[in-house]
Short mmCIF file of C-alpha atoms and ligand atoms in Angstrom, two decimals:
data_model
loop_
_atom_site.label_atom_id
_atom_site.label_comp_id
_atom_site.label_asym_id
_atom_site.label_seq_id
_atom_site.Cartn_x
_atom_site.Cartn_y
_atom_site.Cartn_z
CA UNK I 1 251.47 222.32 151.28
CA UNK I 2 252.04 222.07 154.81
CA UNK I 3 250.30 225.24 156.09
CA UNK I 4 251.10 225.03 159.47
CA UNK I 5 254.81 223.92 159.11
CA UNK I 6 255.37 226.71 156.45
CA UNK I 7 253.66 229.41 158.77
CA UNK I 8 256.41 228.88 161.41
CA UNK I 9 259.12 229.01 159.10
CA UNK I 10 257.56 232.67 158.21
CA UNK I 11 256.74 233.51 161.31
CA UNK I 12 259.58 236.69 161.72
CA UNK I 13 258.70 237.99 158.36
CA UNK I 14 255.15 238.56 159.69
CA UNK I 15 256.03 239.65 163.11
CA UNK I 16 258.34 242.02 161.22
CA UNK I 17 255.20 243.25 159.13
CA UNK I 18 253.29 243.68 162.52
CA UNK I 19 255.31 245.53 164.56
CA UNK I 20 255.96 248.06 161.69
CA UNK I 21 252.49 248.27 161.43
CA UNK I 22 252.33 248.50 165.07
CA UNK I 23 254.60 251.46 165.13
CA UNK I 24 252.36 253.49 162.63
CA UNK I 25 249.19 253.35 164.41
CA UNK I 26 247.83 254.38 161.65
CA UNK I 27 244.01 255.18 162.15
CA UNK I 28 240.15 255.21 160.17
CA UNK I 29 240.28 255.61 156.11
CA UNK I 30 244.21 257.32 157.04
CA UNK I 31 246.47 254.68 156.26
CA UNK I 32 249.11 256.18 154.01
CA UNK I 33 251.95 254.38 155.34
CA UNK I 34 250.24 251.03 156.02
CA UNK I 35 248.60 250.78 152.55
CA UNK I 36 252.03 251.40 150.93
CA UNK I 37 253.65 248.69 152.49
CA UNK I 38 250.75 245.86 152.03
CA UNK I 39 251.11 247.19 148.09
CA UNK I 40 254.79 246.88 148.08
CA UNK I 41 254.64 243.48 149.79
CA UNK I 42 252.09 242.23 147.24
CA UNK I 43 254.06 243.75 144.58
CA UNK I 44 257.87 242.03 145.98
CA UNK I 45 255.18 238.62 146.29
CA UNK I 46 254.00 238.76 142.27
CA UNK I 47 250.78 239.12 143.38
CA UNK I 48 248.25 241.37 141.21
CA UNK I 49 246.81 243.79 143.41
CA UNK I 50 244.67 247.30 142.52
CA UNK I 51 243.00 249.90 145.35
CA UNK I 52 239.57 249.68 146.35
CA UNK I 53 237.66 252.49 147.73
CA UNK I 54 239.28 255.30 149.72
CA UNK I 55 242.19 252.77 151.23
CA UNK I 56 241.76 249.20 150.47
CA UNK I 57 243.84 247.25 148.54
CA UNK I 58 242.27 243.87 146.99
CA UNK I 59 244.89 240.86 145.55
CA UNK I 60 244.49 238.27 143.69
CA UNK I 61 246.07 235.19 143.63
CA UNK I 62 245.10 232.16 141.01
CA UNK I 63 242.56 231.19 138.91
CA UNK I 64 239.13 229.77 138.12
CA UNK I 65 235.60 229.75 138.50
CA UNK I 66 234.96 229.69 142.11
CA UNK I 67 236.34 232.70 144.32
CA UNK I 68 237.20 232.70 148.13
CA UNK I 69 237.90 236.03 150.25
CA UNK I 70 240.21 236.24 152.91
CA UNK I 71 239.65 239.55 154.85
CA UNK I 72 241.99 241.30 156.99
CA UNK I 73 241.53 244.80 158.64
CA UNK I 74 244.39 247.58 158.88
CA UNK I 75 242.81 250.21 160.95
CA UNK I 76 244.07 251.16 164.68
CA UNK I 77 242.60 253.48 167.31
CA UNK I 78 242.64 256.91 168.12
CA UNK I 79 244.25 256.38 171.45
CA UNK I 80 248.08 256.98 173.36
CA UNK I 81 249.59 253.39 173.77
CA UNK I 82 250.80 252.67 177.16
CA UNK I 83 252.23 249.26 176.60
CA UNK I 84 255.80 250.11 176.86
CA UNK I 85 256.69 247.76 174.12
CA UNK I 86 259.75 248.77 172.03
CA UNK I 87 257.72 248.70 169.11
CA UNK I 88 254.62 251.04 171.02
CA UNK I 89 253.11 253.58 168.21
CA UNK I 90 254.37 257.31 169.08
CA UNK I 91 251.74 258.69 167.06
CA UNK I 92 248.36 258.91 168.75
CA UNK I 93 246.89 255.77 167.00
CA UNK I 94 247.59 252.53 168.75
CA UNK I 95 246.55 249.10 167.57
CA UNK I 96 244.31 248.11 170.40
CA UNK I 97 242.16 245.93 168.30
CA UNK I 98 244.94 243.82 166.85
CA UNK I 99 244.22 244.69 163.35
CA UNK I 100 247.78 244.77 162.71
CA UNK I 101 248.05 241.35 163.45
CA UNK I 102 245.16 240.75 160.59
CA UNK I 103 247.06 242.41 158.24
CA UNK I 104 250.45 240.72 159.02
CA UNK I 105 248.83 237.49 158.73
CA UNK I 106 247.00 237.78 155.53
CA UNK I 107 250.39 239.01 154.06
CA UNK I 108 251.84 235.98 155.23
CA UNK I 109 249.27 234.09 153.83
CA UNK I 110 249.57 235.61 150.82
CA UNK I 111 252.95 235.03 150.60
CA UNK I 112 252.38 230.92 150.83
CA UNK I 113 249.16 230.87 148.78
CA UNK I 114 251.50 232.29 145.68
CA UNK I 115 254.06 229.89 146.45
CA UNK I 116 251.35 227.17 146.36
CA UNK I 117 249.59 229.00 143.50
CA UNK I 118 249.80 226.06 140.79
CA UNK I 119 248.12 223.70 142.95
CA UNK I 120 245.14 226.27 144.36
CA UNK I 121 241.55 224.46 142.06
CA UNK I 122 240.78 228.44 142.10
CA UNK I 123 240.70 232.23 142.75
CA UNK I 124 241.91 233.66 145.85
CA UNK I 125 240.79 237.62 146.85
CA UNK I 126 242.96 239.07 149.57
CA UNK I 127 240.75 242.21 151.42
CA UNK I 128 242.79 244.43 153.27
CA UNK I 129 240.06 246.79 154.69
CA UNK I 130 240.35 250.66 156.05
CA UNK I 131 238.20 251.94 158.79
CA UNK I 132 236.59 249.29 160.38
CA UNK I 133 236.39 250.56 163.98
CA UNK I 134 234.31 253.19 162.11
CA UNK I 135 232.43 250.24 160.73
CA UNK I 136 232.42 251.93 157.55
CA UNK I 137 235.81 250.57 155.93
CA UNK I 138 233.71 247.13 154.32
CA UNK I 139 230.57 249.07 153.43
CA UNK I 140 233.02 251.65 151.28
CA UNK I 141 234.97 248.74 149.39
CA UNK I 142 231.63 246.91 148.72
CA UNK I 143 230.24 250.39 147.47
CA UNK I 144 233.74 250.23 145.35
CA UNK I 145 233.26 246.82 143.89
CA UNK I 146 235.56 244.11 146.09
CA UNK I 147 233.01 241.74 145.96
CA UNK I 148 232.34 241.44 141.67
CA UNK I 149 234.87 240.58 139.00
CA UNK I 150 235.07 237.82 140.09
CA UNK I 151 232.53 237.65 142.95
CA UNK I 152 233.48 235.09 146.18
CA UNK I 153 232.14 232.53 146.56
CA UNK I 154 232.51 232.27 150.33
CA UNK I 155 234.59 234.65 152.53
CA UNK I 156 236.84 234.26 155.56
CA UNK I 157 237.82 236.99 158.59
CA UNK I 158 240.32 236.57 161.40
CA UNK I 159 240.12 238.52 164.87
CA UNK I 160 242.38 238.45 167.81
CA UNK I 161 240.97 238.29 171.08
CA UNK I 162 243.13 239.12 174.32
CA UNK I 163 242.57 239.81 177.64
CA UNK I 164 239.74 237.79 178.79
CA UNK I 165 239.35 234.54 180.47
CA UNK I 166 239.89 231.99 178.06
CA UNK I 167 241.68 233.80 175.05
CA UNK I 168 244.20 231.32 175.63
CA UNK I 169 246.43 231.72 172.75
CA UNK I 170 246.25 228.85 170.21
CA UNK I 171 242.58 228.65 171.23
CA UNK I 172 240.13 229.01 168.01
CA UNK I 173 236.91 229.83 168.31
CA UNK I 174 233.69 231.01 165.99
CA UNK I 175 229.91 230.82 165.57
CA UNK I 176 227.20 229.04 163.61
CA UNK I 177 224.57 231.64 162.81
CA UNK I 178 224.39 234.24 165.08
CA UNK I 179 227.64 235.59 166.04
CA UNK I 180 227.97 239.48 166.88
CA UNK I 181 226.06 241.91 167.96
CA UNK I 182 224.51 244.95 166.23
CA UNK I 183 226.49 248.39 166.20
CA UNK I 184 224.94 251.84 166.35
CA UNK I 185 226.64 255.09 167.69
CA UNK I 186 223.95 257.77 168.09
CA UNK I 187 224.49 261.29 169.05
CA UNK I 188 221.50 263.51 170.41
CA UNK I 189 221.58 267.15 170.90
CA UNK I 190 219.79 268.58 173.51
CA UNK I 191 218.71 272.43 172.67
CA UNK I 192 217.06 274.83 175.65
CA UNK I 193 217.62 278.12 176.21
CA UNK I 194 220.43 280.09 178.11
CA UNK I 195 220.00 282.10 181.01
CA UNK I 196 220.92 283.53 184.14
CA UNK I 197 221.13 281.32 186.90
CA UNK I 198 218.93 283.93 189.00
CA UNK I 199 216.62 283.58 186.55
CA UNK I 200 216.15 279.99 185.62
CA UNK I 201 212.54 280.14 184.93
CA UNK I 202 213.43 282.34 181.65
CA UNK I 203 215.96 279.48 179.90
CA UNK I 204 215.09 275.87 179.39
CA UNK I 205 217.99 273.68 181.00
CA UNK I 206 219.66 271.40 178.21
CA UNK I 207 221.45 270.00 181.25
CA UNK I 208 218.49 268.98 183.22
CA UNK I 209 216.92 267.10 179.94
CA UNK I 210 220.01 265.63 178.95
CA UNK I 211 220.22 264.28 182.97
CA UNK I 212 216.65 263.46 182.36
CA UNK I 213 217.13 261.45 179.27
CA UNK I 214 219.83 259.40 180.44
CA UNK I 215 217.96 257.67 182.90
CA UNK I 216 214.87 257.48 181.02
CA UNK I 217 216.85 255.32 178.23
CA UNK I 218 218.81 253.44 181.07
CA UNK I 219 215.24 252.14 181.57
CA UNK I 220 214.81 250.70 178.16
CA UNK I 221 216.93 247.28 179.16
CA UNK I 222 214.97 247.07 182.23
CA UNK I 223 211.61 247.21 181.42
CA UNK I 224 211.09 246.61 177.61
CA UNK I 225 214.00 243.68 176.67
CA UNK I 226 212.20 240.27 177.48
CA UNK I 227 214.74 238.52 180.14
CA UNK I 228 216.16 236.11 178.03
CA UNK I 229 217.63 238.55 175.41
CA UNK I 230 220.70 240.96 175.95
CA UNK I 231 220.69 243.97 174.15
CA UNK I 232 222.99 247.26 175.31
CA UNK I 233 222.07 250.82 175.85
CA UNK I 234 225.24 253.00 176.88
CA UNK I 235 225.33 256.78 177.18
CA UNK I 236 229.26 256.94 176.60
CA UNK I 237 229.96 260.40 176.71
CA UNK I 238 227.67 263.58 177.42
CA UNK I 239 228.65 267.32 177.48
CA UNK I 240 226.94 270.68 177.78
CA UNK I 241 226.63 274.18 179.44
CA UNK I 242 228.71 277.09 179.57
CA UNK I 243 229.31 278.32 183.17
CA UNK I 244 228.48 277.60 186.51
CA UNK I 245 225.81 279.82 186.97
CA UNK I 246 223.87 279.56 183.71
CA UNK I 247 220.90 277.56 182.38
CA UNK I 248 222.90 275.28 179.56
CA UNK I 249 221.54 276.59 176.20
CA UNK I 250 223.06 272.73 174.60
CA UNK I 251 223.54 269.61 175.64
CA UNK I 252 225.13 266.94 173.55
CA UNK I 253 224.96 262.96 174.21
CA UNK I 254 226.52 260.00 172.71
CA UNK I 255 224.90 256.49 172.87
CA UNK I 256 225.99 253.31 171.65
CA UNK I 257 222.94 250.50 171.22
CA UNK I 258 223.87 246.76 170.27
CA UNK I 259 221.21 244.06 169.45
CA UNK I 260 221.40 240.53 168.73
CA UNK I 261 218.72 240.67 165.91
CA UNK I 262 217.85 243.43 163.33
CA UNK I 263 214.66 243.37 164.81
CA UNK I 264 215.94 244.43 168.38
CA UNK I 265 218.32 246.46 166.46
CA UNK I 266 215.23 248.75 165.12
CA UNK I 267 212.85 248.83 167.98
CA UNK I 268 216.15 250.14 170.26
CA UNK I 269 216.56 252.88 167.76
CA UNK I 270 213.29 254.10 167.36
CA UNK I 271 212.97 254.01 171.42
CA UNK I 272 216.13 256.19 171.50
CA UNK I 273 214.42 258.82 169.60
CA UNK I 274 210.92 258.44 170.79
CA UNK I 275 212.06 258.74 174.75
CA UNK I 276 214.76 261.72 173.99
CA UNK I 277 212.26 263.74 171.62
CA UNK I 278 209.02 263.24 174.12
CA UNK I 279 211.38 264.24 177.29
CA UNK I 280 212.71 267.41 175.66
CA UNK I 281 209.24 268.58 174.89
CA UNK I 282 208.21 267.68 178.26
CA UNK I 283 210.84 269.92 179.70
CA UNK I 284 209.91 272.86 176.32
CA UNK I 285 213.26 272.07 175.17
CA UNK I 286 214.41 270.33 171.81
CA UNK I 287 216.09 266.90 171.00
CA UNK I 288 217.76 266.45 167.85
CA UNK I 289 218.48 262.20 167.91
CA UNK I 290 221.36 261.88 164.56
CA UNK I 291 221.79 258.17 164.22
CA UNK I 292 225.67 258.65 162.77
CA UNK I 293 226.87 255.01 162.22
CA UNK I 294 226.02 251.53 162.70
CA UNK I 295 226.11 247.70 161.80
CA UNK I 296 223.95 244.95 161.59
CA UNK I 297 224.31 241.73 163.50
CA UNK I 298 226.76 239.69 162.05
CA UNK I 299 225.21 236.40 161.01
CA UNK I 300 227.97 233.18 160.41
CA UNK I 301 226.40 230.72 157.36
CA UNK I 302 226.45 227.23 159.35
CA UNK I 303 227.47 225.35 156.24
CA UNK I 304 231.13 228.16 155.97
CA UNK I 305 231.48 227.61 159.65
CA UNK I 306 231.06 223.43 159.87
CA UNK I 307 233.90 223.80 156.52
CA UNK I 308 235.98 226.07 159.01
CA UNK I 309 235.66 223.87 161.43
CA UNK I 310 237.17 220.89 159.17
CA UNK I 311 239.84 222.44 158.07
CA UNK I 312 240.84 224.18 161.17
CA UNK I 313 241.11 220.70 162.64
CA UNK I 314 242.84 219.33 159.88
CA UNK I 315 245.59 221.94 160.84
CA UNK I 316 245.71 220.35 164.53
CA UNK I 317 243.83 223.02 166.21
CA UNK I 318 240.91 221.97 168.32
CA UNK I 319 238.60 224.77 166.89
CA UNK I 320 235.20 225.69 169.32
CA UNK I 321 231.65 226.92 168.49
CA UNK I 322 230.90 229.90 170.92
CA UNK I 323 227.91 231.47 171.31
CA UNK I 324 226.57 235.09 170.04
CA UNK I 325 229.16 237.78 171.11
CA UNK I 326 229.18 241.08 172.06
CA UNK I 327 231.03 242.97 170.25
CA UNK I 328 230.14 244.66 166.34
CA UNK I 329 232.45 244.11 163.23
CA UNK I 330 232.38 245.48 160.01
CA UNK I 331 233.00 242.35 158.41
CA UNK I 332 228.98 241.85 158.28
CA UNK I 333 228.99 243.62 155.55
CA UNK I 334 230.30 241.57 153.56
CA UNK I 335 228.78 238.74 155.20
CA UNK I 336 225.42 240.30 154.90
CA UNK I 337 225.82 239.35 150.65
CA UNK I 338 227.98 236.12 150.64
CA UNK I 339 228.29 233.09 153.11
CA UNK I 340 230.97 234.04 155.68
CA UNK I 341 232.55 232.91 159.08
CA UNK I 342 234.95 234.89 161.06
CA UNK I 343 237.20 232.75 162.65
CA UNK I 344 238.26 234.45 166.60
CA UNK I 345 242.22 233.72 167.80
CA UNK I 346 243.49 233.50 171.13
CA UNK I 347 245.83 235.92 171.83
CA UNK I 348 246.66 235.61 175.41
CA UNK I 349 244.11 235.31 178.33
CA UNK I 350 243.44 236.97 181.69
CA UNK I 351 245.13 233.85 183.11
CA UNK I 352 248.24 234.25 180.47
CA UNK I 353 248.48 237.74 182.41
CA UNK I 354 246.96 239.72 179.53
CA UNK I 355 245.27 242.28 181.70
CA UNK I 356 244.65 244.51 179.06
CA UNK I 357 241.76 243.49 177.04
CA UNK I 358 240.78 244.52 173.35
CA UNK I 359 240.47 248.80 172.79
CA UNK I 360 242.44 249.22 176.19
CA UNK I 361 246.01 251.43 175.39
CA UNK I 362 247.62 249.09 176.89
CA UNK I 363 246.94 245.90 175.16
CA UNK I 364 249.73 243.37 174.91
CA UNK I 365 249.27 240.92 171.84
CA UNK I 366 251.25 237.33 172.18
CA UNK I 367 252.64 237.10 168.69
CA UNK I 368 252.69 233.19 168.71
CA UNK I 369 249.43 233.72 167.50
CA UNK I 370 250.74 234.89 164.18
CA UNK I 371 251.26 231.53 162.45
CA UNK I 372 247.89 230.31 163.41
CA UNK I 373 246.23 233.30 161.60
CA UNK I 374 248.16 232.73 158.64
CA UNK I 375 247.86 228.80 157.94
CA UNK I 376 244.26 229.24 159.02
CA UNK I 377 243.86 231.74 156.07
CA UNK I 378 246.32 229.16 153.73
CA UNK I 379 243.96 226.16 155.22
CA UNK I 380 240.30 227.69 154.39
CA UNK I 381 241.23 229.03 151.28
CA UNK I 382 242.92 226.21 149.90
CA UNK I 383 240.68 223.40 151.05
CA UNK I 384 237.71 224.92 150.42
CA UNK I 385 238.39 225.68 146.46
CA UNK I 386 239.77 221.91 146.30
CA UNK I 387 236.36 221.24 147.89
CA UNK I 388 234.16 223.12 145.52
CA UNK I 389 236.03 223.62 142.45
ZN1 LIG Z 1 238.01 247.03 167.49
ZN1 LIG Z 2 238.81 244.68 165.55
#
């Protein structure tokens, strides 16, 4: 089948399935709306599909021995869209990540890989994943059994990219190896002791430590990473007190660390806690360091990615090997048990105009991308189970 042709010709009935999507908004593990229309779809396509896990739905289309994945996220963000589109979400959750352009697309796919279902040399497993910008949507299918009965044999992501120089759309891009950075949102609380502002001496300022401890783990990245390695400590948000003229009795601050290497990962995390604990008790407060989510590097087998690479070409694109990036996915999870390579999708770049970049409110996806998504899922499916069957 001619992927690429036959993704055109679909291209309205995904665009359709995105901008509904779009309008939902739908957000984390609370996808009612979203998960009933990917089942109905499925169901309206033939295709055998059953829930996995709190709100992911897994299909299945052919048969066989071997087993390829094709993952697609669902989840938007808890944010107010200021796009203006006619299609912008109304309800608090906008799609600033483009995962309803994931979803879309592996619908579409779906919808040719059944058509072209006699002639696939195996099984095909359709993820549609909850929660990922909790990076906690994979982890809970895994826990619910996506990857057995049958297990995959390789597995293949898609990710938009907008807004930055280069995410020319058309342009493909992924990594051999290395390819995303760790994830880890930490939240320390800061406890002291209240008290009048005339007497200071009597409370233990929260405020002060938490003031104290931002700078002290600001210092981490300047004098303990070795120059040649990037790694990211970022005190995102930080509140406390309770009036003007008080000692603050609580402080509370969130970090987010990334790492290229589990290693780094680790020796960031202890740091965190041994610099916030020691300062507190230098100041005869308390710190409390709650490490509340996180994510490994994500780590592309170089055998998936040179296949990628093949059949992505085949297709017409010009497909590129980038570096490590900076950003975290979820989608390590799954690669962290079975060979995997996310494949990244221009979407419109700085120079396109797209001045909104990925998580901003007002992030403007170019929906020519959707047909490229969708034969690229058809391609890598298809060729590699001819390949390996
Ligand atoms: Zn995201
Ligand atoms: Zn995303």
């Amino acid at each position: 089948m001619d992927y690429r042709k036959k993704s055109e010709e679909i291209f309205e009935y995904v665009q359709g399935i995105r901008r509904q999507l779009h309008q939902w908004g739908e957000v984390g593990f609370d996808l009612p709306q979203t998960v009933a229309l990917v089942k109905e779809e499925l169901t309206k396509m033939g295709i055998e599909h059953y829930p996995v896990g709190k709100a992911g739905v897994c299909g299945i289309i052919g048969k066989g021995d071997k087993c390829v994945l094709l993952r697609a996220d669902m989840d938007a963000l808890p944010m107010d869209e200021t796009t203006g589109l006619p299609y912008a979400s109304t309800s608090g959750g906008t799609h600033s990540c483009g995962h309803d352009c994931h979803a879309a697309m592996l619908l579409g796919a779906a919808k040719l890989l059944k058509e072209n279902e006699a002639n696939l040399k195996g099984v095909v497993k359709l993820m549609f994943q909850p929660a990922e910008e909790l990076l906690q949507g994979a982890v809970d299918m895994i826990e619910n059994g996506i990857l057995e009965n049958p297990k995959p044999d390789v597995a293949f992501a898609t990710h938009v990219s907008v807004g930055q120089p280069g995410t020319t759309v058309g342009r493909v891009t992924y990594s051999s190896g290395p390819a995303l950075y760790s994830g880890d949102a930490v939240r320390i609380e800061v406890t002291g002791k209240a008290s009048h502002g005339a007497a200071a001496f009597m409370g233990v300022d929260a405020i002060n430590i938490a003031a104290h401890i931002v700078v002290a783990l600001n210092e981490i990245i300047s004098r303990e990473i070795p120059l040649d390695e990037h790694s990211v400590v970022l005190v995102g948000k930080i509140s406390g007190g309770d009036t003007v003229n008080t000692t603050a009795g609580s402080a509370v601050l969130e970090v987010s660390l990334r790492a290229q290497t589990e290693e780094k990962r680790n020796f960031l995390k202890q740091r965190v806690k041994e610099i916030s604990e020691g300062i507190a008790s230098t100041f005869r407060g308390k710190a409390d360091v709650q490490f509340v989510y996180g994510m490994s590097p994500l780590y592309c087998d170089p055998q998936a990615a040179a296949d990628a690479h093949r059949y992505i070409s085949q297709l017409g694109y010009t497909p590129v090997c980038v570096p490590c990036a900076g950003g975290t996915e979820d989608f390590t999870a799954v690669a962290n048990i079975i060979p995997s390579v996310m494949l990244n999708l221009g979407a419109g770049s700085l120079e396109e105009g797209h001045i909104c970049s990925m998580h901003n409110a007002g992030m403007v996806v170019n929906e020519d991308v959707l047909p490229t998504g969708v034969a690229i899922y058809c391609q890598c499916a298809t060729q590699w189970l001819e390949e390996n069957a």
